Amino acid sequence: MKNEYIPQLSEIKEVIKHTDLEYTFRMAFDGEVKPGQFFEISIPKYGEAPISVSGIADGLVDFTIRRVGKVTNEVFENYVGDKLFIRGPYGNGFDIENYKGKEIVIIGGGTGVSPMRGVIQHFAANPQDAVSTTVIAGFKSPEDVLFKADFEEWSKTINVIKTVDNAPEGYEGPVGMVTKYIPDLKFKDIENAVFICVGPPIMIKFTIMEIQKLGIKDEQIWTSYERKMCCGLGKCGHCKMGDKYVCLDGPVFNYTEAKELFD
Amino acid sequence: MGYKFSKDEMAKIFAKLAQDYDVFAPVVKKGDGTFSDVDVVRYDQVTSLDEIEFNKKSDYSFKEALLPINETLFYFTEDETTVPKGPEKKRLIFLRSCDIHAVKRLDQIYLDNKFEDFYYKRTREMVRFVLMGCPNTCENGFCASMGTNETNQYDLYIKVNGDNAFVDVKNDEFTETFKNGALEDVKPDFVKENKVKVTLPKNITKETMSSELFKEYGSRCINCGRCNFVCPTCTCFSMQDIFYKDNEKVGERRRVWASCQVDGYTEIAGGHGFRNDNSDRMRFKVMHKIHDFEQRFGYQMCVGCGRCDDVCPEYISYSTLINKLAKECE
Ligand SMILES: Cc1cc2nc3c(=O)[nH]c(=O)nc-3n(C[C@H](O)[C@H](O)[C@H](O)COP(=O)(O)OP(=O)(O)OC[C@H]3O[C@@H](n4cnc5c(N)ncnc54)[C@H](O)[C@@H]3O)c2cc1C
Ligand code: SF4
Ligand code: SF4
Ligand code: FES
């Protein structure tokens, strides 16, 4: 039987620097992957960290990593040609089929954009698959914006609102929290709208409150949860919420399910 | 098939068994109990029948024999991993009825919660279970309330009574070993009733989650985690990488038992935690044992062994808490 704990060495093919603290590592990987799934990335001696897939291409997966501690700091010491250990993919991921033919609104905060990037890419490349696609992405300041090149590319085919919480004087572009843009959203048929919203817990909370004011039903909302994870395999217990294991049953949840989950 | 032996004959058979199997059983360890100079009954490898403590309930459960407190998953160099060998010999584990029911819970998580666990499985396949009877109820156990007081899921039943020993063989693997005994109808000792009785709360709702009881009990908890470590159904672990002092390029990745009552269990980068308050941790543990697991798998997790109540240095009684919660939920 397969020993799921054993990671495979994977080569870093490209490093894309977004900010001082956030890089995308493009890594070699062959196999099925869905946006919203995650891998355990590790460096012997430093440990493992669960990281979402932020892009998928033939023989490649992207990980957009924020350096915050032991493992992630050490990841940043590696360059193109170096290798990292990875195992996965784990979790359910987003199912593109759920959003086809809908009026899609994708709302992300900071690194929360990563797990949804694959979904955005699909609808940016195939805009005819949806009635409409709108992305609202929020970052702390202009220096914190991730995926700058992507936003330019995406805005050619779908609606993109890239906003920052605070900006220095003279900054051109939207300023304010993502929640600010929700009341102005227009729909042809509100029953046919779907929302995907990923970010820090506090951002998810306020965003969903705002979405609900539009009259959107719980089953039209999707989110992804981040919890402490040591295994990704439904064994270590750290990610359990109620009767769900975020690593197995999530991290992507429809809000009908997500709202029932207690920490 | 049931057999009767003299105790001496049994001791000889046992010594032979211990050559073919690694035998794990509860033994008395001098003076390292909860209250330092008290003896503790804990699982260890034994080679003779005399070493086994048949009377007192073990303070720690059998689970150490299946899931080591810390287990090396693999050794690593900078670019290679090596998995350590699994058990070479089959294992015999002596345990009681409640604990045999607990094995089913461990199997559920480690074999049948989507992924199979490589390490657990390879050990589990080598394990045979020897039931020890319970002629009398233990102190804090409530197996009868949880329906775990009886079982037929054992490979062997062994009872030593004065100068005699009785065996019930359920697994043909042992027929040869015991075939020379005098035939006898052997029925395991099971308790019918405990001193502690537990009624599980029905109609658990969102309101149950915010019960004052969790505050009351949680506020006394000192987050030592012992209630989890002694529990035969707790399965959580954390990952740990260690490297060797004399060669920093070489080391191992381990998993180590973890407790949802101890600080750091939910902590993520930046020092964020999800259940910082003890009342939330108490609620999380209790709900898992009597509600969440059941919602997911269709049967209760807690087997009512009472060890968590035995071990708690703050005298927090989980069974009392559940009974009070049941009253609240009526
Ligand atoms: C499903 C999922 C997807 C994620 N996707 C991304 C991503 O795309 N990009 C990104 O930068 N980060 C992501 N994270 C967060 C990332 O896993 C943590 O930042 C990382 O584990 C921190 O590890 P560290 O050793 O560098 O930090 P430290 O603070 O030194 O880690 C301390 C300990 O906490 C654990 N830990 C810390 N934060 C988390 C966390 N959020 N989740 C689980 N365990 C944690 C680590 O495993 C480690 O054991 C994701 C987390 C989850 C659960
Ligand atoms: S919760 Fe307590 S009584 Fe129930 S199985 Fe665990 S240790 Fe035994
Ligand atoms: S044994 Fe008692 S004090 Fe220790 S963590 Fe459990 S409930 Fe808290
Ligand atoms: S990450 Fe270990 S159980 Fe979910």
PDB file of C-alpha atoms in Angstrom, chain B residues 77-289:
ATOM      1  CA  THR B  77      19.173  12.956   4.597  1.00  0.00           C
ATOM      2  CA  GLU B  78      18.895  16.135   2.542  1.00  0.00           C
ATOM      3  CA  ASP B  79      17.424  14.333  -0.441  1.00  0.00           C
ATOM      4  CA  GLU B  80      16.503  10.826   0.620  1.00  0.00           C
ATOM      5  CA  THR B  81      14.012   9.187   2.941  1.00  0.00           C
ATOM      6  CA  THR B  82      14.150   5.741   4.506  1.00  0.00           C
ATOM      7  CA  VAL B  83      11.213   4.100   6.231  1.00  0.00           C
ATOM      8  CA  PRO B  84      12.096   2.072   9.328  1.00  0.00           C
ATOM      9  CA  LYS B  85      11.140  -1.593   9.390  1.00  0.00           C
ATOM     10  CA  GLY B  86       7.814  -2.573  10.894  1.00  0.00           C
ATOM     11  CA  PRO B  87       7.359  -5.178  13.623  1.00  0.00           C
ATOM     12  CA  GLU B  88       9.032  -8.443  12.722  1.00  0.00           C
ATOM     13  CA  LYS B  89       7.074 -10.614  15.119  1.00  0.00           C
ATOM     14  CA  LYS B  90       3.365 -10.925  15.598  1.00  0.00           C
ATOM     15  CA  ARG B  91       2.007  -9.212  18.689  1.00  0.00           C
ATOM     16  CA  LEU B  92      -0.285 -10.348  21.444  1.00  0.00           C
ATOM     17  CA  ILE B  93      -2.018  -7.571  23.327  1.00  0.00           C
ATOM     18  CA  PHE B  94      -3.823  -8.275  26.604  1.00  0.00           C
ATOM     19  CA  LEU B  95      -6.780  -5.987  27.143  1.00  0.00           C
ATOM     20  CA  ARG B  96     -10.318  -5.719  28.508  1.00  0.00           C
ATOM     21  CA  SER B  97     -13.689  -5.543  26.808  1.00  0.00           C
ATOM     22  CA  CYS B  98     -13.945  -1.726  26.750  1.00  0.00           C
ATOM     23  CA  ASP B  99     -10.513  -1.578  25.164  1.00  0.00           C
ATOM     24  CA  ILE B 100     -11.402  -4.114  22.488  1.00  0.00           C
ATOM     25  CA  HIS B 101     -14.245  -1.793  21.589  1.00  0.00           C
ATOM     26  CA  ALA B 102     -11.705   1.038  21.506  1.00  0.00           C
ATOM     27  CA  VAL B 103      -9.684  -0.844  18.880  1.00  0.00           C
ATOM     28  CA  LYS B 104     -12.636  -0.457  16.546  1.00  0.00           C
ATOM     29  CA  ARG B 105     -12.421   3.342  17.016  1.00  0.00           C
ATOM     30  CA  LEU B 106      -8.682   3.381  16.322  1.00  0.00           C
ATOM     31  CA  ASP B 107      -9.252   1.264  13.207  1.00  0.00           C
ATOM     32  CA  GLN B 108     -11.953   3.678  12.109  1.00  0.00           C
ATOM     33  CA  ILE B 109      -9.595   6.647  12.078  1.00  0.00           C
ATOM     34  CA  TYR B 110      -6.411   4.930  10.987  1.00  0.00           C
ATOM     35  CA  LEU B 111      -7.838   2.519   8.425  1.00  0.00           C
ATOM     36  CA  ASP B 112     -11.163   3.948   7.373  1.00  0.00           C
ATOM     37  CA  ASN B 113     -11.224   7.749   7.471  1.00  0.00           C
ATOM     38  CA  LYS B 114     -10.481   8.055   3.761  1.00  0.00           C
ATOM     39  CA  PHE B 115      -6.756   7.225   3.805  1.00  0.00           C
ATOM     40  CA  GLU B 116      -5.188   4.090   5.273  1.00  0.00           C
ATOM     41  CA  ASP B 117      -2.291   4.738   7.591  1.00  0.00           C
ATOM     42  CA  PHE B 118       0.756   2.767   6.464  1.00  0.00           C
ATOM     43  CA  TYR B 119       2.353   2.468   9.912  1.00  0.00           C
ATOM     44  CA  TYR B 120      -0.765   1.633  11.851  1.00  0.00           C
ATOM     45  CA  LYS B 121      -1.853  -0.910   9.289  1.00  0.00           C
ATOM     46  CA  ARG B 122       1.390  -2.829   9.204  1.00  0.00           C
ATOM     47  CA  THR B 123       1.411  -3.124  13.000  1.00  0.00           C
ATOM     48  CA  ARG B 124      -2.315  -3.796  13.252  1.00  0.00           C
ATOM     49  CA  GLU B 125      -2.048  -6.749  10.878  1.00  0.00           C
ATOM     50  CA  MET B 126       0.467  -8.344  13.239  1.00  0.00           C
ATOM     51  CA  VAL B 127      -1.709  -7.944  16.327  1.00  0.00           C
ATOM     52  CA  ARG B 128      -3.826 -10.591  18.059  1.00  0.00           C
ATOM     53  CA  PHE B 129      -5.959  -9.673  21.030  1.00  0.00           C
ATOM     54  CA  VAL B 130      -6.174 -11.505  24.328  1.00  0.00           C
ATOM     55  CA  LEU B 131      -9.224 -10.607  26.354  1.00  0.00           C
ATOM     56  CA  MET B 132      -8.862 -10.233  30.113  1.00  0.00           C
ATOM     57  CA  GLY B 133     -12.155 -10.600  31.905  1.00  0.00           C
ATOM     58  CA  CYS B 134     -13.674  -8.185  34.377  1.00  0.00           C
ATOM     59  CA  PRO B 135     -15.175 -10.141  37.302  1.00  0.00           C
ATOM     60  CA  ASN B 136     -15.939  -6.810  39.008  1.00  0.00           C
ATOM     61  CA  THR B 137     -16.427  -3.288  37.818  1.00  0.00           C
ATOM     62  CA  CYS B 138     -13.489  -0.916  37.995  1.00  0.00           C
ATOM     63  CA  GLU B 139     -13.666   2.365  39.880  1.00  0.00           C
ATOM     64  CA  ASN B 140     -14.734   5.011  37.359  1.00  0.00           C
ATOM     65  CA  GLY B 141     -15.666   2.922  34.338  1.00  0.00           C
ATOM     66  CA  PHE B 142     -19.133   3.037  32.802  1.00  0.00           C
ATOM     67  CA  CYS B 143     -18.798   0.413  30.083  1.00  0.00           C
ATOM     68  CA  ALA B 144     -22.325  -0.908  30.665  1.00  0.00           C
ATOM     69  CA  SER B 145     -23.741   2.550  29.899  1.00  0.00           C
ATOM     70  CA  MET B 146     -21.745   2.671  26.661  1.00  0.00           C
ATOM     71  CA  GLY B 147     -22.535  -0.929  25.678  1.00  0.00           C
ATOM     72  CA  THR B 148     -18.856  -1.902  25.678  1.00  0.00           C
ATOM     73  CA  ASN B 149     -18.959  -4.258  28.661  1.00  0.00           C
ATOM     74  CA  GLU B 150     -19.125  -7.381  26.485  1.00  0.00           C
ATOM     75  CA  THR B 151     -17.326  -8.474  23.347  1.00  0.00           C
ATOM     76  CA  ASN B 152     -16.690 -11.516  21.175  1.00  0.00           C
ATOM     77  CA  GLN B 153     -14.025  -9.765  19.098  1.00  0.00           C
ATOM     78  CA  TYR B 154     -11.020 -11.482  20.686  1.00  0.00           C
ATOM     79  CA  ASP B 155      -8.543 -14.077  19.509  1.00  0.00           C
ATOM     80  CA  LEU B 156      -7.947 -15.532  22.965  1.00  0.00           C
ATOM     81  CA  TYR B 157      -9.462 -15.181  26.395  1.00  0.00           C
ATOM     82  CA  ILE B 158      -7.177 -15.963  29.304  1.00  0.00           C
ATOM     83  CA  LYS B 159      -8.152 -16.064  32.934  1.00  0.00           C
ATOM     84  CA  VAL B 160      -5.944 -17.060  35.827  1.00  0.00           C
ATOM     85  CA  ASN B 161      -7.832 -18.120  38.933  1.00  0.00           C
ATOM     86  CA  GLY B 162      -5.828 -19.411  41.917  1.00  0.00           C
ATOM     87  CA  ASP B 163      -3.961 -22.489  40.706  1.00  0.00           C
ATOM     88  CA  ASN B 164      -5.963 -22.782  37.515  1.00  0.00           C
ATOM     89  CA  ALA B 165      -6.001 -21.047  34.191  1.00  0.00           C
ATOM     90  CA  PHE B 166      -8.798 -20.942  31.641  1.00  0.00           C
ATOM     91  CA  VAL B 167      -8.600 -20.220  27.961  1.00  0.00           C
ATOM     92  CA  ASP B 168     -11.100 -19.633  25.232  1.00  0.00           C
ATOM     93  CA  VAL B 169      -9.572 -19.928  21.773  1.00  0.00           C
ATOM     94  CA  LYS B 170     -11.398 -18.083  19.014  1.00  0.00           C
ATOM     95  CA  ASN B 171      -8.624 -17.811  16.456  1.00  0.00           C
ATOM     96  CA  ASP B 172      -7.442 -21.116  14.909  1.00  0.00           C
ATOM     97  CA  GLU B 173      -3.911 -19.760  14.876  1.00  0.00           C
ATOM     98  CA  PHE B 174      -3.776 -20.754  18.588  1.00  0.00           C
ATOM     99  CA  THR B 175      -5.565 -24.107  18.494  1.00  0.00           C
ATOM    100  CA  GLU B 176      -2.323 -26.069  18.283  1.00  0.00           C
ATOM    101  CA  THR B 177      -0.790 -24.199  21.228  1.00  0.00           C
ATOM    102  CA  PHE B 178      -3.648 -24.941  23.615  1.00  0.00           C
ATOM    103  CA  LYS B 179      -4.925 -28.275  22.335  1.00  0.00           C
ATOM    104  CA  ASN B 180      -3.587 -30.323  25.262  1.00  0.00           C
ATOM    105  CA  GLY B 181      -5.723 -28.623  27.853  1.00  0.00           C
ATOM    106  CA  ALA B 182      -8.755 -30.263  29.475  1.00  0.00           C
ATOM    107  CA  LEU B 183     -11.862 -29.313  27.562  1.00  0.00           C
ATOM    108  CA  GLU B 184     -14.002 -26.939  29.515  1.00  0.00           C
ATOM    109  CA  ASP B 185     -16.790 -24.532  28.794  1.00  0.00           C
ATOM    110  CA  VAL B 186     -15.101 -21.156  29.253  1.00  0.00           C
ATOM    111  CA  LYS B 187     -17.144 -17.976  29.245  1.00  0.00           C
ATOM    112  CA  PRO B 188     -15.386 -14.634  29.739  1.00  0.00           C
ATOM    113  CA  ASP B 189     -16.204 -12.578  32.832  1.00  0.00           C
ATOM    114  CA  PHE B 190     -18.129  -9.483  31.849  1.00  0.00           C
ATOM    115  CA  VAL B 191     -19.566  -6.907  34.216  1.00  0.00           C
ATOM    116  CA  LYS B 192     -23.268  -6.189  33.922  1.00  0.00           C
ATOM    117  CA  GLU B 193     -23.323  -3.011  35.925  1.00  0.00           C
ATOM    118  CA  ASN B 194     -20.942  -0.277  37.031  1.00  0.00           C
ATOM    119  CA  LYS B 195     -20.994   2.032  40.018  1.00  0.00           C
ATOM    120  CA  VAL B 196     -20.890   4.952  37.593  1.00  0.00           C
ATOM    121  CA  LYS B 197     -23.818   5.231  35.234  1.00  0.00           C
ATOM    122  CA  VAL B 198     -23.908   7.624  32.351  1.00  0.00           C
ATOM    123  CA  THR B 199     -26.804   8.930  30.341  1.00  0.00           C
ATOM    124  CA  LEU B 200     -25.799  10.521  27.075  1.00  0.00           C
ATOM    125  CA  PRO B 201     -27.444  13.818  26.199  1.00  0.00           C
ATOM    126  CA  LYS B 202     -30.062  13.562  23.501  1.00  0.00           C
ATOM    127  CA  ASN B 203     -31.073  16.457  21.244  1.00  0.00           C
ATOM    128  CA  ILE B 204     -27.702  18.132  21.153  1.00  0.00           C
ATOM    129  CA  THR B 205     -28.142  21.536  19.517  1.00  0.00           C
ATOM    130  CA  LYS B 206     -26.125  24.695  18.968  1.00  0.00           C
ATOM    131  CA  GLU B 207     -27.263  25.853  22.417  1.00  0.00           C
ATOM    132  CA  THR B 208     -25.630  22.768  23.955  1.00  0.00           C
ATOM    133  CA  MET B 209     -22.297  24.042  22.634  1.00  0.00           C
ATOM    134  CA  SER B 210     -22.496  27.143  24.782  1.00  0.00           C
ATOM    135  CA  SER B 211     -23.544  25.370  27.987  1.00  0.00           C
ATOM    136  CA  GLU B 212     -22.222  26.944  31.182  1.00  0.00           C
ATOM    137  CA  LEU B 213     -21.056  23.465  32.168  1.00  0.00           C
ATOM    138  CA  PHE B 214     -18.120  23.695  29.779  1.00  0.00           C
ATOM    139  CA  LYS B 215     -17.080  26.965  31.412  1.00  0.00           C
ATOM    140  CA  GLU B 216     -17.437  25.505  34.872  1.00  0.00           C
ATOM    141  CA  TYR B 217     -15.398  22.375  34.101  1.00  0.00           C
ATOM    142  CA  GLY B 218     -13.013  24.060  31.676  1.00  0.00           C
ATOM    143  CA  SER B 219     -12.051  26.709  34.204  1.00  0.00           C
ATOM    144  CA  ARG B 220     -10.615  23.999  36.455  1.00  0.00           C
ATOM    145  CA  CYS B 221      -8.569  22.373  33.687  1.00  0.00           C
ATOM    146  CA  ILE B 222      -4.817  23.005  33.741  1.00  0.00           C
ATOM    147  CA  ASN B 223      -4.308  21.771  30.151  1.00  0.00           C
ATOM    148  CA  CYS B 224      -2.017  18.904  31.091  1.00  0.00           C
ATOM    149  CA  GLY B 225      -3.485  16.646  28.402  1.00  0.00           C
ATOM    150  CA  ARG B 226      -3.435  13.500  30.540  1.00  0.00           C
ATOM    151  CA  CYS B 227      -7.110  12.796  29.865  1.00  0.00           C
ATOM    152  CA  ASN B 228      -6.238  12.478  26.171  1.00  0.00           C
ATOM    153  CA  PHE B 229      -3.057  10.502  26.656  1.00  0.00           C
ATOM    154  CA  VAL B 230      -4.725   7.800  28.766  1.00  0.00           C
ATOM    155  CA  CYS B 231      -7.787   7.575  26.519  1.00  0.00           C
ATOM    156  CA  PRO B 232      -7.865   4.461  24.349  1.00  0.00           C
ATOM    157  CA  THR B 233      -9.850   6.299  21.654  1.00  0.00           C
ATOM    158  CA  CYS B 234      -7.824   9.500  21.335  1.00  0.00           C
ATOM    159  CA  THR B 235      -5.761   9.380  18.147  1.00  0.00           C
ATOM    160  CA  CYS B 236      -4.271  12.845  17.588  1.00  0.00           C
ATOM    161  CA  PHE B 237      -0.623  13.487  16.872  1.00  0.00           C
ATOM    162  CA  SER B 238       1.709  16.282  15.800  1.00  0.00           C
ATOM    163  CA  MET B 239       4.620  16.101  13.406  1.00  0.00           C
ATOM    164  CA  GLN B 240       8.156  16.711  14.566  1.00  0.00           C
ATOM    165  CA  ASP B 241      11.404  16.859  12.641  1.00  0.00           C
ATOM    166  CA  ILE B 242      14.550  16.177  14.588  1.00  0.00           C
ATOM    167  CA  PHE B 243      18.132  16.059  13.488  1.00  0.00           C
ATOM    168  CA  TYR B 244      21.170  14.534  15.041  1.00  0.00           C
ATOM    169  CA  LYS B 245      23.747  16.688  16.797  1.00  0.00           C
ATOM    170  CA  ASP B 246      26.770  15.000  15.250  1.00  0.00           C
ATOM    171  CA  ASN B 247      25.467  15.253  11.673  1.00  0.00           C
ATOM    172  CA  GLU B 248      22.953  17.999  11.051  1.00  0.00           C
ATOM    173  CA  LYS B 249      22.164  16.771   7.550  1.00  0.00           C
ATOM    174  CA  VAL B 250      20.602  13.613   8.908  1.00  0.00           C
ATOM    175  CA  GLY B 251      17.514  13.250  11.036  1.00  0.00           C
ATOM    176  CA  GLU B 252      14.034  11.855  11.255  1.00  0.00           C
ATOM    177  CA  ARG B 253      10.420  12.893  10.978  1.00  0.00           C
ATOM    178  CA  ARG B 254       8.275  11.644  13.822  1.00  0.00           C
ATOM    179  CA  ARG B 255       4.727  11.796  14.919  1.00  0.00           C
ATOM    180  CA  VAL B 256       4.085  12.410  18.582  1.00  0.00           C
ATOM    181  CA  TRP B 257       0.832  12.063  20.561  1.00  0.00           C
ATOM    182  CA  ALA B 258      -1.012  15.370  20.806  1.00  0.00           C
ATOM    183  CA  SER B 259      -3.803  16.647  23.061  1.00  0.00           C
ATOM    184  CA  CYS B 260      -6.643  19.014  22.187  1.00  0.00           C
ATOM    185  CA  GLN B 261      -6.509  20.316  25.784  1.00  0.00           C
ATOM    186  CA  VAL B 262      -2.890  21.442  25.567  1.00  0.00           C
ATOM    187  CA  ASP B 263      -1.796  24.891  24.313  1.00  0.00           C
ATOM    188  CA  GLY B 264      -0.721  25.019  20.699  1.00  0.00           C
ATOM    189  CA  TYR B 265      -3.063  22.340  19.377  1.00  0.00           C
ATOM    190  CA  THR B 266      -4.837  24.721  17.004  1.00  0.00           C
ATOM    191  CA  GLU B 267      -2.120  27.340  16.739  1.00  0.00           C
ATOM    192  CA  ILE B 268      -1.303  28.553  13.264  1.00  0.00           C
ATOM    193  CA  ALA B 269       1.264  30.996  11.956  1.00  0.00           C
ATOM    194  CA  GLY B 270       1.373  34.343  13.709  1.00  0.00           C
ATOM    195  CA  GLY B 271       0.284  32.870  17.028  1.00  0.00           C
ATOM    196  CA  HIS B 272      -3.403  32.586  16.062  1.00  0.00           C
ATOM    197  CA  GLY B 273      -5.311  29.867  17.862  1.00  0.00           C
ATOM    198  CA  PHE B 274      -8.890  28.723  17.548  1.00  0.00           C
ATOM    199  CA  ARG B 275      -9.811  27.506  21.031  1.00  0.00           C
ATOM    200  CA  ASN B 276      -7.873  29.751  23.346  1.00  0.00           C
ATOM    201  CA  ASP B 277     -10.475  29.427  26.062  1.00  0.00           C
ATOM    202  CA  ASN B 278     -10.501  26.292  28.202  1.00  0.00           C
ATOM    203  CA  SER B 279     -14.268  26.059  28.063  1.00  0.00           C
ATOM    204  CA  ASP B 280     -14.032  25.697  24.278  1.00  0.00           C
ATOM    205  CA  ARG B 281     -11.411  22.993  24.595  1.00  0.00           C
ATOM    206  CA  MET B 282     -13.512  21.088  27.113  1.00  0.00           C
ATOM    207  CA  ARG B 283     -16.538  21.392  24.835  1.00  0.00           C
ATOM    208  CA  PHE B 284     -14.478  20.247  21.846  1.00  0.00           C
ATOM    209  CA  LYS B 285     -13.220  17.124  23.634  1.00  0.00           C
ATOM    210  CA  VAL B 286     -16.548  16.157  25.134  1.00  0.00           C
ATOM    211  CA  MET B 287     -18.487  16.785  21.920  1.00  0.00           C
ATOM    212  CA  HIS B 288     -16.032  14.694  19.941  1.00  0.00           C
ATOM    213  CA  LYS B 289     -16.427  11.795  22.361  1.00  0.00           C
TER     214      LYS B 289
END
